[in-house]
JSON list of C-alpha atoms in Angstrom, two decimals:
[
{"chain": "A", "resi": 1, "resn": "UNK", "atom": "CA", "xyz": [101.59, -30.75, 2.79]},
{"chain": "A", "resi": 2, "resn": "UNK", "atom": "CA", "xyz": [102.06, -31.88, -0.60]},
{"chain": "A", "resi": 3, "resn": "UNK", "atom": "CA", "xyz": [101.66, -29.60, -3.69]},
{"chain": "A", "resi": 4, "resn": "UNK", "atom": "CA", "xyz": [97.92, -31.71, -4.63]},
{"chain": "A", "resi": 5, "resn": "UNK", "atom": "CA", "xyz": [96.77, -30.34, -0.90]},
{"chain": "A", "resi": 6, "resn": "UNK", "atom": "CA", "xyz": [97.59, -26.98, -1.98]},
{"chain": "A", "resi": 7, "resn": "UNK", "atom": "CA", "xyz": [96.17, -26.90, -4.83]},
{"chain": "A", "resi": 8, "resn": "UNK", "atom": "CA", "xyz": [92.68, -28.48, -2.95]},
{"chain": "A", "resi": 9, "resn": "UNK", "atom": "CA", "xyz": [92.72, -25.28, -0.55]},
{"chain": "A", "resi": 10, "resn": "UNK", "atom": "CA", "xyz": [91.11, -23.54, -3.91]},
{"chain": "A", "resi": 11, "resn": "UNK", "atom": "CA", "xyz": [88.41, -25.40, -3.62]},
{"chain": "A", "resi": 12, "resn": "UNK", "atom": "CA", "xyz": [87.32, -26.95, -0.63]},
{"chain": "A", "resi": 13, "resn": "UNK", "atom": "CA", "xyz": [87.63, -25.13, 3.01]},
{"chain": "A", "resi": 14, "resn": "UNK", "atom": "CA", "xyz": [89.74, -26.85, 5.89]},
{"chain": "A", "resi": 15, "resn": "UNK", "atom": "CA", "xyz": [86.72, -28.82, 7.27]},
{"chain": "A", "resi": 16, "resn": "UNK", "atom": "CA", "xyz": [86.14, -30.59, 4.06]},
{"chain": "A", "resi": 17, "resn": "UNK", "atom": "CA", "xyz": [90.19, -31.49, 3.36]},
{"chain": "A", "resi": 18, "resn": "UNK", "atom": "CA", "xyz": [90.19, -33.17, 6.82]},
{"chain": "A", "resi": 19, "resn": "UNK", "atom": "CA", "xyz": [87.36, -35.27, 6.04]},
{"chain": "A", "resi": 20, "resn": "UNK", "atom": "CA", "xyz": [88.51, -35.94, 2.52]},
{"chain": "A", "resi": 21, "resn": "UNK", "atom": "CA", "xyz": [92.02, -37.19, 3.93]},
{"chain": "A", "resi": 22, "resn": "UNK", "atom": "CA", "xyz": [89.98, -39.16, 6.55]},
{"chain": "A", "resi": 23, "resn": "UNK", "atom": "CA", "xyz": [87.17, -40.74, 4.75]},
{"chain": "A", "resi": 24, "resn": "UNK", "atom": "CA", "xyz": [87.46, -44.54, 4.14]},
{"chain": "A", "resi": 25, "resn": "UNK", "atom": "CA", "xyz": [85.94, -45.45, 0.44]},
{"chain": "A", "resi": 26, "resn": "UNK", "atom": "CA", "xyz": [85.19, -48.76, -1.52]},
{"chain": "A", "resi": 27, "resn": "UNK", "atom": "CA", "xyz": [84.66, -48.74, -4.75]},
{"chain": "A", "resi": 28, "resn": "UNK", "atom": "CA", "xyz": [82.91, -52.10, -5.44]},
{"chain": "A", "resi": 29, "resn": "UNK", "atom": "CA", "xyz": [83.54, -52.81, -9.56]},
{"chain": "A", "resi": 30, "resn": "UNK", "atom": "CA", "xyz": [86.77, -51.35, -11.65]},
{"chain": "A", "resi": 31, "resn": "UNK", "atom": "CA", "xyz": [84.76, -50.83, -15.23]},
{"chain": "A", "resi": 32, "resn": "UNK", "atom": "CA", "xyz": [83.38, -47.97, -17.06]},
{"chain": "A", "resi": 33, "resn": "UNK", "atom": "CA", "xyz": [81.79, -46.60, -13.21]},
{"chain": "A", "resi": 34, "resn": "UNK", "atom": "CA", "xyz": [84.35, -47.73, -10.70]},
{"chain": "A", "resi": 35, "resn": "UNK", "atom": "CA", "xyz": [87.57, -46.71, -12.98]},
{"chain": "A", "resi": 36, "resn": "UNK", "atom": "CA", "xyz": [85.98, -42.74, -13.82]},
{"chain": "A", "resi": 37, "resn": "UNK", "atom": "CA", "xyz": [84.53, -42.39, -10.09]},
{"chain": "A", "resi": 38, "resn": "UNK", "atom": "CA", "xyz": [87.79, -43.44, -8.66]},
{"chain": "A", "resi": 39, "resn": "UNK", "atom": "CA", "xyz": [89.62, -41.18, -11.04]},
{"chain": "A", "resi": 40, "resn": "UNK", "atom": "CA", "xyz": [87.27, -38.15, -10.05]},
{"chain": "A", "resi": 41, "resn": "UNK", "atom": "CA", "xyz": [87.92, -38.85, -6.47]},
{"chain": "A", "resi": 42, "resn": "UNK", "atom": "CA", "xyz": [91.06, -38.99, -6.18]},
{"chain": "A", "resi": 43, "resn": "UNK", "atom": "CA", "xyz": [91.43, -35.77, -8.47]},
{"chain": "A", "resi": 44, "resn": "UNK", "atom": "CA", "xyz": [88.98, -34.11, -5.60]},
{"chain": "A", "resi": 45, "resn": "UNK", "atom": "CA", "xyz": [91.32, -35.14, -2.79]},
{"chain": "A", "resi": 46, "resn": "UNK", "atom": "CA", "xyz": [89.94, -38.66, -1.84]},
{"chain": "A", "resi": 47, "resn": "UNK", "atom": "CA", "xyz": [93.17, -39.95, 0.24]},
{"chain": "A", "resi": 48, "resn": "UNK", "atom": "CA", "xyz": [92.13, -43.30, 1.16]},
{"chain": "A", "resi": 49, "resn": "UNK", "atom": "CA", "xyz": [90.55, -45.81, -1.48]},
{"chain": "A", "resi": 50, "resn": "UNK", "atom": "CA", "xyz": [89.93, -49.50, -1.61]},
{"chain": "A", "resi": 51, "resn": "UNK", "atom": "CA", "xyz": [89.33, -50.82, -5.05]},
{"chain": "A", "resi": 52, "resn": "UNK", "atom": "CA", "xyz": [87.88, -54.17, -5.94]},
{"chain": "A", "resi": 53, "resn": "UNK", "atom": "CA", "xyz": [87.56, -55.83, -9.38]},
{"chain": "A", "resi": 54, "resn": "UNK", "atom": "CA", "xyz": [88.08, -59.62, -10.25]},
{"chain": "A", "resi": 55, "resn": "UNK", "atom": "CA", "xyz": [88.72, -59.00, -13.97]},
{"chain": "A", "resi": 56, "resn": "UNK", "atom": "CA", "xyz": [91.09, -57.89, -16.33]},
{"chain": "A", "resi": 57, "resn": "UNK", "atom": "CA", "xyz": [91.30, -54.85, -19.00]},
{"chain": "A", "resi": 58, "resn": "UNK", "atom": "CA", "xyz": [89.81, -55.65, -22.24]},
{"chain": "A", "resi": 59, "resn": "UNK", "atom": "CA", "xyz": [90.46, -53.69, -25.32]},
{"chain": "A", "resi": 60, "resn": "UNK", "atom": "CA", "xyz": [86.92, -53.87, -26.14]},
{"chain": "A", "resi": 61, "resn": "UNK", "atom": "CA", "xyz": [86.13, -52.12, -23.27]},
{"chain": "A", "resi": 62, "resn": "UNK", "atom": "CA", "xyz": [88.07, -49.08, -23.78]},
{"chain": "A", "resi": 63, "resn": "UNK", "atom": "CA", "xyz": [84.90, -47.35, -24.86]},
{"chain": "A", "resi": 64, "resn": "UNK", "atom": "CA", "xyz": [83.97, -46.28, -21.65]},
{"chain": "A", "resi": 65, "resn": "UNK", "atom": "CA", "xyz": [86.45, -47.52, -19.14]},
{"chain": "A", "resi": 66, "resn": "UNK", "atom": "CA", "xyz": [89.03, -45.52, -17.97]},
{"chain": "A", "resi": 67, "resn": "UNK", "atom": "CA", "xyz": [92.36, -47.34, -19.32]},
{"chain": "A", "resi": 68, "resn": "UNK", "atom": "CA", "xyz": [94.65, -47.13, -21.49]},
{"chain": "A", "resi": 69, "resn": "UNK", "atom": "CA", "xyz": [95.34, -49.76, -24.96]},
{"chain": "A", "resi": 70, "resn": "UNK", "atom": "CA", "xyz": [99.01, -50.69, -23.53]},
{"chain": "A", "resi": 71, "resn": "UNK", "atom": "CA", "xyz": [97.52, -51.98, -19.88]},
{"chain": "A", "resi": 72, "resn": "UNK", "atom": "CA", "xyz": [95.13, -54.24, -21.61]},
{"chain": "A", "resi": 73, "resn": "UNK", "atom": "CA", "xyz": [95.62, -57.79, -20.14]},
{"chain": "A", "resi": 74, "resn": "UNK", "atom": "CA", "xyz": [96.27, -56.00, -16.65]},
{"chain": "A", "resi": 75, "resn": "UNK", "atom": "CA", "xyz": [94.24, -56.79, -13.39]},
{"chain": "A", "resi": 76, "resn": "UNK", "atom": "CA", "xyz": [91.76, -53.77, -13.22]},
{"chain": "A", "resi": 77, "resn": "UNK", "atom": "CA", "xyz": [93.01, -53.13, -10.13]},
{"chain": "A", "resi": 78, "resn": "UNK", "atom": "CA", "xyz": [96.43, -52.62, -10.59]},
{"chain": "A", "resi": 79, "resn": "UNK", "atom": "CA", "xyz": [95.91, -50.87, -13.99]},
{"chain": "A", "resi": 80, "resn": "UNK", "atom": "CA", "xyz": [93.35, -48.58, -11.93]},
{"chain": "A", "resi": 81, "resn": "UNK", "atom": "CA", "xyz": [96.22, -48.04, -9.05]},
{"chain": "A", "resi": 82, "resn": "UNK", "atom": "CA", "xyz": [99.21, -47.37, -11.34]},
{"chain": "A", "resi": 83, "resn": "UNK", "atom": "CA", "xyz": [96.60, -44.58, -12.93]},
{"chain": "A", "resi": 84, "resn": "UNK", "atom": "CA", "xyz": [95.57, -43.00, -9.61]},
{"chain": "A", "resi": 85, "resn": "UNK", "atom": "CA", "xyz": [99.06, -42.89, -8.35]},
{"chain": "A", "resi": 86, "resn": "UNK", "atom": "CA", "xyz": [100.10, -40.89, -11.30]},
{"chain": "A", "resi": 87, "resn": "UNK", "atom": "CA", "xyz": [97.24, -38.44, -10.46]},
{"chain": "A", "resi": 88, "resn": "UNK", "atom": "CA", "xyz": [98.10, -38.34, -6.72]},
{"chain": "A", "resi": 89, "resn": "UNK", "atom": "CA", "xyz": [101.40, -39.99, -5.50]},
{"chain": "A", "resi": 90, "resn": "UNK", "atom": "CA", "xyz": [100.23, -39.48, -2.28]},
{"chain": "A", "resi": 91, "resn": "UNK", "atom": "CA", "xyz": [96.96, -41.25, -2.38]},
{"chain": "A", "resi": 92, "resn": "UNK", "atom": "CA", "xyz": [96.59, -44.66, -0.49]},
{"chain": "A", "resi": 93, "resn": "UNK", "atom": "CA", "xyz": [95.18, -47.04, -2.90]},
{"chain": "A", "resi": 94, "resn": "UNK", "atom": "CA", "xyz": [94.42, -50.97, -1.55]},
{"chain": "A", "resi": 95, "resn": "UNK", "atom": "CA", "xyz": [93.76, -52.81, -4.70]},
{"chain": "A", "resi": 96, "resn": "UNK", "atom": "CA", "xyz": [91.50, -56.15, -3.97]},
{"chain": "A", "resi": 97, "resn": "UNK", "atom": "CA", "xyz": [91.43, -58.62, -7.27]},
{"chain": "A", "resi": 98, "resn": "UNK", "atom": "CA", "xyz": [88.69, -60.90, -5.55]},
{"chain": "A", "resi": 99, "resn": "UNK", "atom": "CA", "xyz": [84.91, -61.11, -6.71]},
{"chain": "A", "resi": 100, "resn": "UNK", "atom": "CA", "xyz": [82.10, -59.71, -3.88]},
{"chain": "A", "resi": 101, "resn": "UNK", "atom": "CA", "xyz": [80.21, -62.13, -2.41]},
{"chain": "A", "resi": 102, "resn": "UNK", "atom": "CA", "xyz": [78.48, -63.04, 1.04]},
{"chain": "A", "resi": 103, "resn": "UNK", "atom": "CA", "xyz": [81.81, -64.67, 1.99]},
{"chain": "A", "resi": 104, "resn": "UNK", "atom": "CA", "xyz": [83.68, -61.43, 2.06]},
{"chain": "A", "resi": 105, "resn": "UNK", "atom": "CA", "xyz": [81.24, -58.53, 1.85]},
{"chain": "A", "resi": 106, "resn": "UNK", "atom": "CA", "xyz": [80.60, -58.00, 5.21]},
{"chain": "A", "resi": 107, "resn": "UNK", "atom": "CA", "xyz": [84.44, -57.41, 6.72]},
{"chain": "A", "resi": 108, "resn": "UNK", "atom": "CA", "xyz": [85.07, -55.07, 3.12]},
{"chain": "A", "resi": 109, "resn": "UNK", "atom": "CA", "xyz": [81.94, -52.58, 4.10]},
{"chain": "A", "resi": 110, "resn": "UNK", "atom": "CA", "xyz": [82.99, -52.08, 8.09]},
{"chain": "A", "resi": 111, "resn": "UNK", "atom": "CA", "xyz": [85.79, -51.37, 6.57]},
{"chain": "A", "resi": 112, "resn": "UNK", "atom": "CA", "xyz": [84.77, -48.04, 4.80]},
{"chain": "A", "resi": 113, "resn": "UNK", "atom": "CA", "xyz": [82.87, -45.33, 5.56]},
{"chain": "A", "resi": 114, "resn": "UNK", "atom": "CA", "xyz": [80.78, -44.65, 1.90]},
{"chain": "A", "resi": 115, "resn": "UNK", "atom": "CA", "xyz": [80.27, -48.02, -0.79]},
{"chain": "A", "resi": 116, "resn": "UNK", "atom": "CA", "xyz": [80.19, -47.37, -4.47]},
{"chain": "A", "resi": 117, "resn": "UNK", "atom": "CA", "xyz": [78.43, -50.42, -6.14]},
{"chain": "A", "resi": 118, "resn": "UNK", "atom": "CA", "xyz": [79.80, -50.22, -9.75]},
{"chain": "A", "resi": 119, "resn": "UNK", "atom": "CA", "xyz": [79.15, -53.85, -11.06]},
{"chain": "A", "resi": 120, "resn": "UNK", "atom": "CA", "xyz": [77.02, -55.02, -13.36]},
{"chain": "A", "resi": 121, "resn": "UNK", "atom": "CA", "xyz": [75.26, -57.96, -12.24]},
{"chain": "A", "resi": 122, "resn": "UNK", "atom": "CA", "xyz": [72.09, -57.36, -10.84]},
{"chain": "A", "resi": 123, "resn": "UNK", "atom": "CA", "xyz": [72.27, -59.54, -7.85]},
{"chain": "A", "resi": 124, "resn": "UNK", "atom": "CA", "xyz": [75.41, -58.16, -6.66]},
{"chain": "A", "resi": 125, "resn": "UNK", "atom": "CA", "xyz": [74.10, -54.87, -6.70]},
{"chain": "A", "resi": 126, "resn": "UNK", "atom": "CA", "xyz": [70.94, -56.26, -4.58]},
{"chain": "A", "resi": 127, "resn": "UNK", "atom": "CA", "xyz": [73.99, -57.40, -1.92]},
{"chain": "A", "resi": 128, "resn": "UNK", "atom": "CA", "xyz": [75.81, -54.19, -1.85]},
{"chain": "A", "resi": 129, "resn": "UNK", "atom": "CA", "xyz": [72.98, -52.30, -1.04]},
{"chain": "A", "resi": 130, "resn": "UNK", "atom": "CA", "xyz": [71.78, -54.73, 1.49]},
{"chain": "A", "resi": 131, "resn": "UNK", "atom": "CA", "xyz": [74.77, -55.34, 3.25]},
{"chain": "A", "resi": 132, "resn": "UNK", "atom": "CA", "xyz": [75.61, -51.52, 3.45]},
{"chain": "A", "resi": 133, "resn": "UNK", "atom": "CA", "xyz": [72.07, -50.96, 4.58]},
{"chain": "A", "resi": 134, "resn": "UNK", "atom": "CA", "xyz": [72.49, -53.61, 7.38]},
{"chain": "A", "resi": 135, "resn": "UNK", "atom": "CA", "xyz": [75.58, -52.19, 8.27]},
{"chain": "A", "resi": 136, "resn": "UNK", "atom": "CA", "xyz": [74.13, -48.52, 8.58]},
{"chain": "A", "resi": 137, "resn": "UNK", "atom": "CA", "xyz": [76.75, -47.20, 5.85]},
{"chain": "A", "resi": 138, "resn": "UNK", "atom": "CA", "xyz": [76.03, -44.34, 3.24]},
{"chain": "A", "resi": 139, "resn": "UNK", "atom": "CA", "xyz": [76.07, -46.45, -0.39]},
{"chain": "A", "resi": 140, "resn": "UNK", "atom": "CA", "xyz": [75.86, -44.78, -3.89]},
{"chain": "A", "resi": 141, "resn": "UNK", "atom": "CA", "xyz": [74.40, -47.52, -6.28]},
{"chain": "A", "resi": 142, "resn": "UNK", "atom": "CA", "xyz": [73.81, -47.05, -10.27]},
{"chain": "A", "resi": 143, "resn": "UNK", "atom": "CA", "xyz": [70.64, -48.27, -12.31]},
{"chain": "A", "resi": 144, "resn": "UNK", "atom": "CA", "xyz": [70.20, -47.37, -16.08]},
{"chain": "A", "resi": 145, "resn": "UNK", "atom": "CA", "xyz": [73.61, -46.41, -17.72]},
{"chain": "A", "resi": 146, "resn": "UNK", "atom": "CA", "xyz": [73.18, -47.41, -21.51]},
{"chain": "A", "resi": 147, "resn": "UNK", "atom": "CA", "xyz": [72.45, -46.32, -24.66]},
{"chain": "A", "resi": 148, "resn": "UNK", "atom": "CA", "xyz": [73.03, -43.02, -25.93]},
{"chain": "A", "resi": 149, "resn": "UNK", "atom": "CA", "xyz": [71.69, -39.50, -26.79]},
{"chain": "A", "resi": 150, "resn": "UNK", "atom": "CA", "xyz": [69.58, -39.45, -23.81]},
{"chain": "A", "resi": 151, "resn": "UNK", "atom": "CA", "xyz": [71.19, -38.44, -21.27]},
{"chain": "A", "resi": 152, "resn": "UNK", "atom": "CA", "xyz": [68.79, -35.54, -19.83]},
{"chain": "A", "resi": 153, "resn": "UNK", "atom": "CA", "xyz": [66.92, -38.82, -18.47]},
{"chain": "A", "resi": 154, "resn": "UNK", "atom": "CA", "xyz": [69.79, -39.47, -15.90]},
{"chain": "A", "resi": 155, "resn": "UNK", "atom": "CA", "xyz": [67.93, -39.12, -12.51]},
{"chain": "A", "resi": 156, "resn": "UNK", "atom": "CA", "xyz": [69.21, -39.15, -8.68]},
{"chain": "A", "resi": 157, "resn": "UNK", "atom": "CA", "xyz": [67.18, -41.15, -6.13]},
{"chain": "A", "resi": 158, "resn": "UNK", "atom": "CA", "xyz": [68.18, -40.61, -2.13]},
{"chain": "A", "resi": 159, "resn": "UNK", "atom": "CA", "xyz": [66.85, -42.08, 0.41]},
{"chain": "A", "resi": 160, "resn": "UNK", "atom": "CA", "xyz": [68.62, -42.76, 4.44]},
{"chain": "A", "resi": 161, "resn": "UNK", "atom": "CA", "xyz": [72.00, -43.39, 3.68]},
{"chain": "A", "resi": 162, "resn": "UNK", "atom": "CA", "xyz": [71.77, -44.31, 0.07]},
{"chain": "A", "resi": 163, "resn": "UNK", "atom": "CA", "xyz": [71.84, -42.36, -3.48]},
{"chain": "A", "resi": 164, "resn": "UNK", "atom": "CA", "xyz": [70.80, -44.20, -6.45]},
{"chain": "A", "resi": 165, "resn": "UNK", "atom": "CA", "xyz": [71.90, -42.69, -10.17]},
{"chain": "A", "resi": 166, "resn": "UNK", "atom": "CA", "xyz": [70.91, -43.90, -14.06]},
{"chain": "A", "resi": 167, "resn": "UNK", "atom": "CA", "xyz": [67.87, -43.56, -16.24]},
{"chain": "A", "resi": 168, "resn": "UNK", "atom": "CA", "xyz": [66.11, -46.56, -14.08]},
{"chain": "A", "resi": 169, "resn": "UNK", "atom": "CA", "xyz": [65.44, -47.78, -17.80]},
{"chain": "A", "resi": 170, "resn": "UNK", "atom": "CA", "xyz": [67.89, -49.03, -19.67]},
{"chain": "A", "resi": 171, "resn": "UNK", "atom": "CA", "xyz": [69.97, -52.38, -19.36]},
{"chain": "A", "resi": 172, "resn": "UNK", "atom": "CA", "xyz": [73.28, -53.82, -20.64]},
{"chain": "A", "resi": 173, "resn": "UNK", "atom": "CA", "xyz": [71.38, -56.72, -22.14]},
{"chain": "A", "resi": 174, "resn": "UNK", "atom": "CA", "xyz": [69.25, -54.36, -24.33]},
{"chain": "A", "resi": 175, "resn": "UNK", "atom": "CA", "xyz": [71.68, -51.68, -25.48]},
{"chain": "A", "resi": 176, "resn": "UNK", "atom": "CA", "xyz": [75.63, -51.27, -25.33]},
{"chain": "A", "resi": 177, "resn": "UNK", "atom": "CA", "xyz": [77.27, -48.89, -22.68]},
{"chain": "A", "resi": 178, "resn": "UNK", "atom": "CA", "xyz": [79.32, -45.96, -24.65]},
{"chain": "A", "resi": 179, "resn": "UNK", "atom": "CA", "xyz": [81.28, -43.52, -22.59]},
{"chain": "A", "resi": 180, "resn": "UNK", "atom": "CA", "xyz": [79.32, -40.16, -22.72]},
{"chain": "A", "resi": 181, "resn": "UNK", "atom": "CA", "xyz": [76.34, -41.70, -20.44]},
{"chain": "A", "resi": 182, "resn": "UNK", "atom": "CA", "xyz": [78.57, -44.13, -18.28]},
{"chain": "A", "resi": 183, "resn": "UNK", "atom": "CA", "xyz": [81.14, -41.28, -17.47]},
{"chain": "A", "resi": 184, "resn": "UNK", "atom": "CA", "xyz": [77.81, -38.62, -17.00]},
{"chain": "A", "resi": 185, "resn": "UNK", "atom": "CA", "xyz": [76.20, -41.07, -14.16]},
{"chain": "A", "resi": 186, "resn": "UNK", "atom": "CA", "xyz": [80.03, -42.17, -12.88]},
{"chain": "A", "resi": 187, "resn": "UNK", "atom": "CA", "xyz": [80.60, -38.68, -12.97]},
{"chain": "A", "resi": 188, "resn": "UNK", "atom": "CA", "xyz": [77.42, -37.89, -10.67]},
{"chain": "A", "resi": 189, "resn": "UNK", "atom": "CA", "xyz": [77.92, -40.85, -8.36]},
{"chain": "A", "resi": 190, "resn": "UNK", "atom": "CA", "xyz": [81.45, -39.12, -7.45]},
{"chain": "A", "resi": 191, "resn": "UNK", "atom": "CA", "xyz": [79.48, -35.49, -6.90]},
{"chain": "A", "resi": 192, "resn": "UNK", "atom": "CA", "xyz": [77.06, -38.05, -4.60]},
{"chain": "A", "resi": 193, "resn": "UNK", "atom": "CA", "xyz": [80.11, -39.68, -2.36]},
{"chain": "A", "resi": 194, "resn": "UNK", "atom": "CA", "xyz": [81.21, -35.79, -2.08]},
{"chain": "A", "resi": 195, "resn": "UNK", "atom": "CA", "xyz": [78.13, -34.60, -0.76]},
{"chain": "A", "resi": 196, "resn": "UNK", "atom": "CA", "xyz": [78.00, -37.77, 1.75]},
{"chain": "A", "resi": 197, "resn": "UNK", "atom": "CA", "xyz": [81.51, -37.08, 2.70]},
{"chain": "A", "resi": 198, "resn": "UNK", "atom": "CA", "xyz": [80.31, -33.60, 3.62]},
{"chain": "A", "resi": 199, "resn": "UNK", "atom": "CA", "xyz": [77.99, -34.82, 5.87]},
{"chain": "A", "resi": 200, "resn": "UNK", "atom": "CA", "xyz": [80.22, -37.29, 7.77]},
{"chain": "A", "resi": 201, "resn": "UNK", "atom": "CA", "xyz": [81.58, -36.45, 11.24]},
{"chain": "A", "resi": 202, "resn": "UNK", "atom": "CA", "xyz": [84.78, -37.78, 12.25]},
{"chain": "A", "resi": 203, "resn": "UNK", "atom": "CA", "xyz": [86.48, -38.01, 15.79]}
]
């Protein structure tokens, strides 16, 4: 057991380690959500993580995504993975640099056990959520995560198998993302995938 599962066992009981080191997650979109909900996931003890992004750090993104000025030019993906691995060396990270579509989406959700949809166009999110819903898997989903100063409008939607997390208000196209409200809803999808990884059975 390495010294990060140790230092877990303050915080989560045996039940919940087991299914943390077990659980199968995709994070669908490496920007200012998928890079600070992977980073929160693997601090709780998320073991096994598939990340997918088809772009490449932009210094005018550091705002609100969670890089650094040196990796700029980088995949996402392997930026993200060099990041996570410094958090956890023993995490298992598969970094995917390939854009979602119908082609692919189908094998990457049987894949996993809980989808993160952290992209920003809109009809991509309208195929995560259908495919994981056709698929019968648990999906966390974002909707409303600009602007600033009002973030005691940040609301959680559930439903069967799905959480949905933002203001339901504001778009990208109307008003710029800045960190404080992208990392508050990033922050609550990861406190989302949690409490669905609670309620997972495994074998």
């Amino acid at each position: 057991m390495s010294l990060f599962d140790l230092m877990l066992r303050n915080y989560f009981d045996e039940k919940m380690l087991e299914k943390l080191s077990k659980v199968k997650i995709l994070i669908i979109g490496c920007g200012g959500l998928g890079s600070n909900i992977a980073v929160l996931l693997v601090r709780c003890g998320v073991k096994n993580l598939t990340i997918i992004d088809f772009d490449k750090v932009d210094i005018s993104n550091l705002n609100r995504q969670n890089y650094f000025f040196y990796q700029a030019g980088e995949d996402k993906t392997s930026a993200l993975k060099d990041i996570l691995s410094k958090i956890n060396p023993y995490v298992s990270v598969k970094a995917v640099n390939m854009k979602v579509d119908e082609s692919n989406i189908d094998n990457l959700i049987l894949e996993h056990d809980i989808i993160v949809e952290a992209v920003d166009n809109e009809l991509t999110k309208v195929l995560i959520f259908r495919k994981a819903h056709e698929h019968g898997k648990k999906v966390v989903l974002a909707s409303g995560i600009a602007g600033f100063g009002d973030c005691e409008n940040i609301k959680i939607k559930r439903g069967k198998n799905f959480s949905i997390i933002g203001d339901f208000v504001t778009s990208i196209k109307e008003k710029k993302p800045l960190a404080p409200k992208v990392v508050a809803v990033a922050a609550m999808q990861a406190d989302e995938v949690l409490r669905m990884v609670s309620e997972l059975e495994f074998d």
